[in-house]
Structures are given as C-alpha cells and as structure tokens.
C-alpha cells in the first residue's frame, strides 16, 4: 500500500553569510543518517563552489558535499529528497519541477537562497517558492553595525541584477545600513 502523503517544501532565506548552506548541509546529514541519499543541486552558472573540479554545496566554514548542476533538462524526481543551494540563480522552470516533484512523486525539497538582489528587487524563483512553501526559515548574521542582517549590499557598480560573487563583491547588512548606503550612492550620482 502506498502511503497517502505529499512532499514537503522548506524555503531557507537570508542575506549572504547567514548560514543557509550550513542549514542545508545539516539537512543532508540528517537525511543520510536515516539511510536515504538526497540529490544535491547547484546552479550551473555559479562556478564559485567547486572542490576537485566538481560542483558542491560549500559553506563558509569549509564543510561541503558534492552536488550536480541543474541544466535545462528535467531530471528524475524519483529520489525522496532534493536539496537546492542558491535557488535564486536557478531558472524559473525549477518552480514547476519542484511543484510536480512534491505532488506527484511525494518528494521532500529544501531550497536556500536570497530573497532580493542587492538593489532590493525580488528574485522571481525564490518569491514563487516562498508562496507555496510548507515552511519558511529566515536566517540572519551580524551587520557591521551589530544589527541583524536582512539585505545584501553590493560593493561595486552593477550592470545587471545578477553578478555572481562572494565577499569580494557583496556584504551582508541590516536594513538601515543598506538604506544608508543606497542613499549615499544616489546622492553621489546627482
């Protein structure tokens, strides 16, 4: 007899450096402890996290697990658990795939990423998944002023919403520091 259950979607959001990938790696360990093998996904266009030339979920603490990149093909949802890092960098087609995996395959999915760009614009993939999430986990770290981070501030001029980078290009900040920095930039432009 097949159990009457649906898959579960957890969306983890927060500024960079808030521990989202650590959360995912802890989920991987919990799933593996129960003798199940999760499928780990990273976006193909983000080549920062590589170990031995292979893509991986890589945390700031040095923990990592090898992953596979998402291409435009629709992979099998037959595994019981799927874990996606940097979900904001995935194409919108992943939303439909995740919905199908949850409803038809009874698959659990955990995703992590940014809610908004450094300009404050929502990332469509993240927003669509937040709307249908069974659980939302909001993560934060400390801003340079001591407040809790909620935003990501770009340290260099950008020409598009997506500029892939780490601490060299971005800084996690609280809402007040983000507003102050953007006000200062706007004043300098005038």
GROMACS .gro file of C-alpha atoms in nm:
model
  190
    1UNK     CA    1   0.000   0.000   0.000
    2UNK     CA    2   0.130   0.346  -0.093
    3UNK     CA    3   0.109   0.599   0.190
    4UNK     CA    4  -0.122   0.894   0.128
    5UNK     CA    5   0.123   1.182   0.169
    6UNK     CA    6   0.258   1.477  -0.025
    7UNK     CA    7   0.608   1.607  -0.045
    8UNK     CA    8   0.722   1.891   0.177
    9UNK     CA    9   0.889   2.219   0.072
   10UNK     CA   10   1.117   2.415   0.305
   11UNK     CA   11   1.249   2.752   0.181
   12UNK     CA   12   1.551   2.896   0.365
   13UNK     CA   13   1.623   3.265   0.302
   14UNK     CA   14   1.863   3.522   0.442
   15UNK     CA   15   2.143   3.758   0.347
   16UNK     CA   16   2.475   3.612   0.240
   17UNK     CA   17   2.677   3.474   0.528
   18UNK     CA   18   2.366   3.396   0.735
   19UNK     CA   19   2.419   3.018   0.747
   20UNK     CA   20   2.184   2.899   0.471
   21UNK     CA   21   2.431   2.647   0.327
   22UNK     CA   22   2.517   2.520   0.677
   23UNK     CA   23   2.145   2.460   0.727
   24UNK     CA   24   2.133   2.260   0.402
   25UNK     CA   25   2.440   2.056   0.497
   26UNK     CA   26   2.279   1.974   0.833
   27UNK     CA   27   1.968   1.855   0.642
   28UNK     CA   28   2.187   1.637   0.420
   29UNK     CA   29   2.343   1.475   0.728
   30UNK     CA   30   2.000   1.412   0.882
   31UNK     CA   31   1.865   1.254   0.564
   32UNK     CA   32   2.173   1.035   0.523
   33UNK     CA   33   2.152   0.931   0.889
   34UNK     CA   34   1.811   0.787   0.800
   35UNK     CA   35   1.985   0.589   0.523
   36UNK     CA   36   1.848   0.794   0.236
   37UNK     CA   37   2.054   0.963  -0.032
   38UNK     CA   38   1.942   1.317  -0.114
   39UNK     CA   39   2.006   1.473  -0.454
   40UNK     CA   40   2.204   1.797  -0.413
   41UNK     CA   41   2.163   2.069  -0.677
   42UNK     CA   42   2.358   2.386  -0.751
   43UNK     CA   43   2.301   2.631  -1.039
   44UNK     CA   44   2.517   2.567  -1.345
   45UNK     CA   45   2.609   2.935  -1.382
   46UNK     CA   46   2.759   2.961  -1.032
   47UNK     CA   47   3.108   2.817  -1.060
   48UNK     CA   48   3.241   2.953  -0.728
   49UNK     CA   49   3.180   2.638  -0.523
   50UNK     CA   50   3.398   2.365  -0.670
   51UNK     CA   51   3.609   2.102  -0.498
   52UNK     CA   52   3.833   1.890  -0.717
   53UNK     CA   53   3.667   2.049  -1.020
   54UNK     CA   54   3.325   1.917  -0.914
   55UNK     CA   55   3.031   2.138  -0.814
   56UNK     CA   56   2.932   2.125  -0.449
   57UNK     CA   57   2.741   2.283  -0.165
   58UNK     CA   58   3.023   2.470   0.005
   59UNK     CA   59   2.985   2.661   0.330
   60UNK     CA   60   3.196   2.940   0.472
   61UNK     CA   61   3.314   2.702   0.746
   62UNK     CA   62   3.474   2.473   0.485
   63UNK     CA   63   3.208   2.199   0.502
   64UNK     CA   64   3.099   2.070   0.164
   65UNK     CA   65   2.917   1.794  -0.019
   66UNK     CA   66   2.944   1.720  -0.389
   67UNK     CA   67   2.640   1.817  -0.594
   68UNK     CA   68   2.522   1.819  -0.952
   69UNK     CA   69   2.445   2.123  -1.163
   70UNK     CA   70   2.095   2.192  -1.283
   71UNK     CA   71   2.069   2.212  -1.657
   72UNK     CA   72   1.758   2.283  -1.858
   73UNK     CA   73   1.664   1.915  -1.876
   74UNK     CA   74   1.403   1.790  -1.633
   75UNK     CA   75   1.581   1.540  -1.405
   76UNK     CA   76   1.405   1.249  -1.243
   77UNK     CA   77   1.224   1.329  -0.919
   78UNK     CA   78   1.240   0.967  -0.806
   79UNK     CA   79   1.469   1.039  -0.510
   80UNK     CA   80   1.292   1.113  -0.182
   81UNK     CA   81   1.486   1.430  -0.105
   82UNK     CA   82   1.613   1.715  -0.319
   83UNK     CA   83   1.826   1.998  -0.180
   84UNK     CA   84   1.895   2.316  -0.382
   85UNK     CA   85   2.150   2.583  -0.291
   86UNK     CA   86   2.148   2.936  -0.438
   87UNK     CA   87   1.788   2.886  -0.557
   88UNK     CA   88   1.769   3.249  -0.673
   89UNK     CA   89   2.017   3.161  -0.951
   90UNK     CA   90   1.802   2.877  -1.091
   91UNK     CA   91   1.576   2.930  -1.393
   92UNK     CA   92   1.202   2.979  -1.326
   93UNK     CA   93   1.135   2.632  -1.474
   94UNK     CA   94   1.262   2.480  -1.148
   95UNK     CA   95   0.947   2.603  -0.969
   96UNK     CA   96   0.719   2.386  -1.184
   97UNK     CA   97   0.955   2.090  -1.148
   98UNK     CA   98   0.957   2.125  -0.766
   99UNK     CA   99   0.576   2.152  -0.755
  100UNK     CA  100   0.545   1.837  -0.965
  101UNK     CA  101   0.800   1.650  -0.755
  102UNK     CA  102   0.611   1.736  -0.436
  103UNK     CA  103   0.266   1.648  -0.566
  104UNK     CA  104   0.328   1.355  -0.797
  105UNK     CA  105   0.640   1.194  -0.655
  106UNK     CA  106   0.587   1.264  -0.282
  107UNK     CA  107   0.933   1.419  -0.270
  108UNK     CA  108   1.067   1.647   0.002
  109UNK     CA  109   1.253   1.955  -0.119
  110UNK     CA  110   1.468   2.203   0.073
  111UNK     CA  111   1.590   2.517  -0.106
  112UNK     CA  112   1.808   2.805   0.013
  113UNK     CA  113   1.892   3.141  -0.138
  114UNK     CA  114   1.848   3.514  -0.141
  115UNK     CA  115   1.505   3.678  -0.144
  116UNK     CA  116   1.618   4.003  -0.303
  117UNK     CA  117   1.902   4.137  -0.510
  118UNK     CA  118   2.142   4.396  -0.372
  119UNK     CA  119   1.912   4.657  -0.530
  120UNK     CA  120   1.618   4.524  -0.330
  121UNK     CA  121   1.445   4.360  -0.629
  122UNK     CA  122   1.278   4.024  -0.557
  123UNK     CA  123   1.426   3.715  -0.722
  124UNK     CA  124   1.130   3.555  -0.909
  125UNK     CA  125   1.228   3.192  -0.841
  126UNK     CA  126   1.265   3.250  -0.467
  127UNK     CA  127   0.941   3.450  -0.447
  128UNK     CA  128   0.741   3.182  -0.631
  129UNK     CA  129   0.868   2.913  -0.394
  130UNK     CA  130   0.801   3.126  -0.084
  131UNK     CA  131   0.437   3.148  -0.192
  132UNK     CA  132   0.392   2.770  -0.186
  133UNK     CA  133   0.636   2.672   0.093
  134UNK     CA  134   0.521   2.448   0.375
  135UNK     CA  135   0.786   2.604   0.597
  136UNK     CA  136   0.998   2.921   0.569
  137UNK     CA  137   1.323   2.954   0.764
  138UNK     CA  138   1.470   3.305   0.787
  139UNK     CA  139   1.839   3.323   0.870
  140UNK     CA  140   2.048   3.623   0.977
  141UNK     CA  141   2.404   3.710   1.074
  142UNK     CA  142   2.550   4.027   1.223
  143UNK     CA  143   2.585   4.352   1.031
  144UNK     CA  144   2.893   4.572   1.064
  145UNK     CA  145   2.685   4.793   1.298
  146UNK     CA  146   2.588   4.498   1.518
  147UNK     CA  147   2.231   4.465   1.390
  148UNK     CA  148   2.084   4.156   1.228
  149UNK     CA  149   2.138   4.122   0.855
  150UNK     CA  150   1.848   4.111   0.615
  151UNK     CA  151   1.998   4.261   0.299
  152UNK     CA  152   2.295   4.212   0.071
  153UNK     CA  153   2.493   4.520  -0.030
  154UNK     CA  154   2.698   4.521  -0.350
  155UNK     CA  155   3.037   4.691  -0.307
  156UNK     CA  156   3.091   4.754  -0.680
  157UNK     CA  157   2.880   4.906  -0.958
  158UNK     CA  158   2.649   4.652  -1.127
  159UNK     CA  159   2.510   4.643  -1.479
  160UNK     CA  160   2.258   4.361  -1.424
  161UNK     CA  161   2.057   4.209  -1.139
  162UNK     CA  162   2.282   3.903  -1.131
  163UNK     CA  163   2.651   3.948  -1.058
  164UNK     CA  164   2.785   3.625  -0.913
  165UNK     CA  165   3.040   3.677  -0.639
  166UNK     CA  166   3.127   3.641  -0.274
  167UNK     CA  167   3.274   3.861  -0.003
  168UNK     CA  168   3.484   4.038  -0.266
  169UNK     CA  169   3.168   4.187  -0.420
  170UNK     CA  170   2.900   4.173  -0.151
  171UNK     CA  171   2.847   4.242   0.217
  172UNK     CA  172   2.558   4.129   0.438
  173UNK     CA  173   2.400   4.431   0.614
  174UNK     CA  174   2.095   4.529   0.818
  175UNK     CA  175   1.811   4.722   0.655
  176UNK     CA  176   1.927   5.057   0.800
  177UNK     CA  177   2.286   5.021   0.671
  178UNK     CA  178   2.151   4.907   0.333
  179UNK     CA  179   1.922   5.213   0.308
  180UNK     CA  180   2.204   5.446   0.420
  181UNK     CA  181   2.448   5.302   0.162
  182UNK     CA  182   2.195   5.327  -0.120
  183UNK     CA  183   2.101   5.683  -0.021
  184UNK     CA  184   2.472   5.775  -0.024
  185UNK     CA  185   2.516   5.620  -0.372
  186UNK     CA  186   2.211   5.806  -0.501
  187UNK     CA  187   2.342   6.135  -0.359
  188UNK     CA  188   2.681   6.082  -0.528
  189UNK     CA  189   2.510   6.020  -0.865
  190UNK     CA  190   2.330   6.355  -0.853
   0.00000   0.00000   0.00000
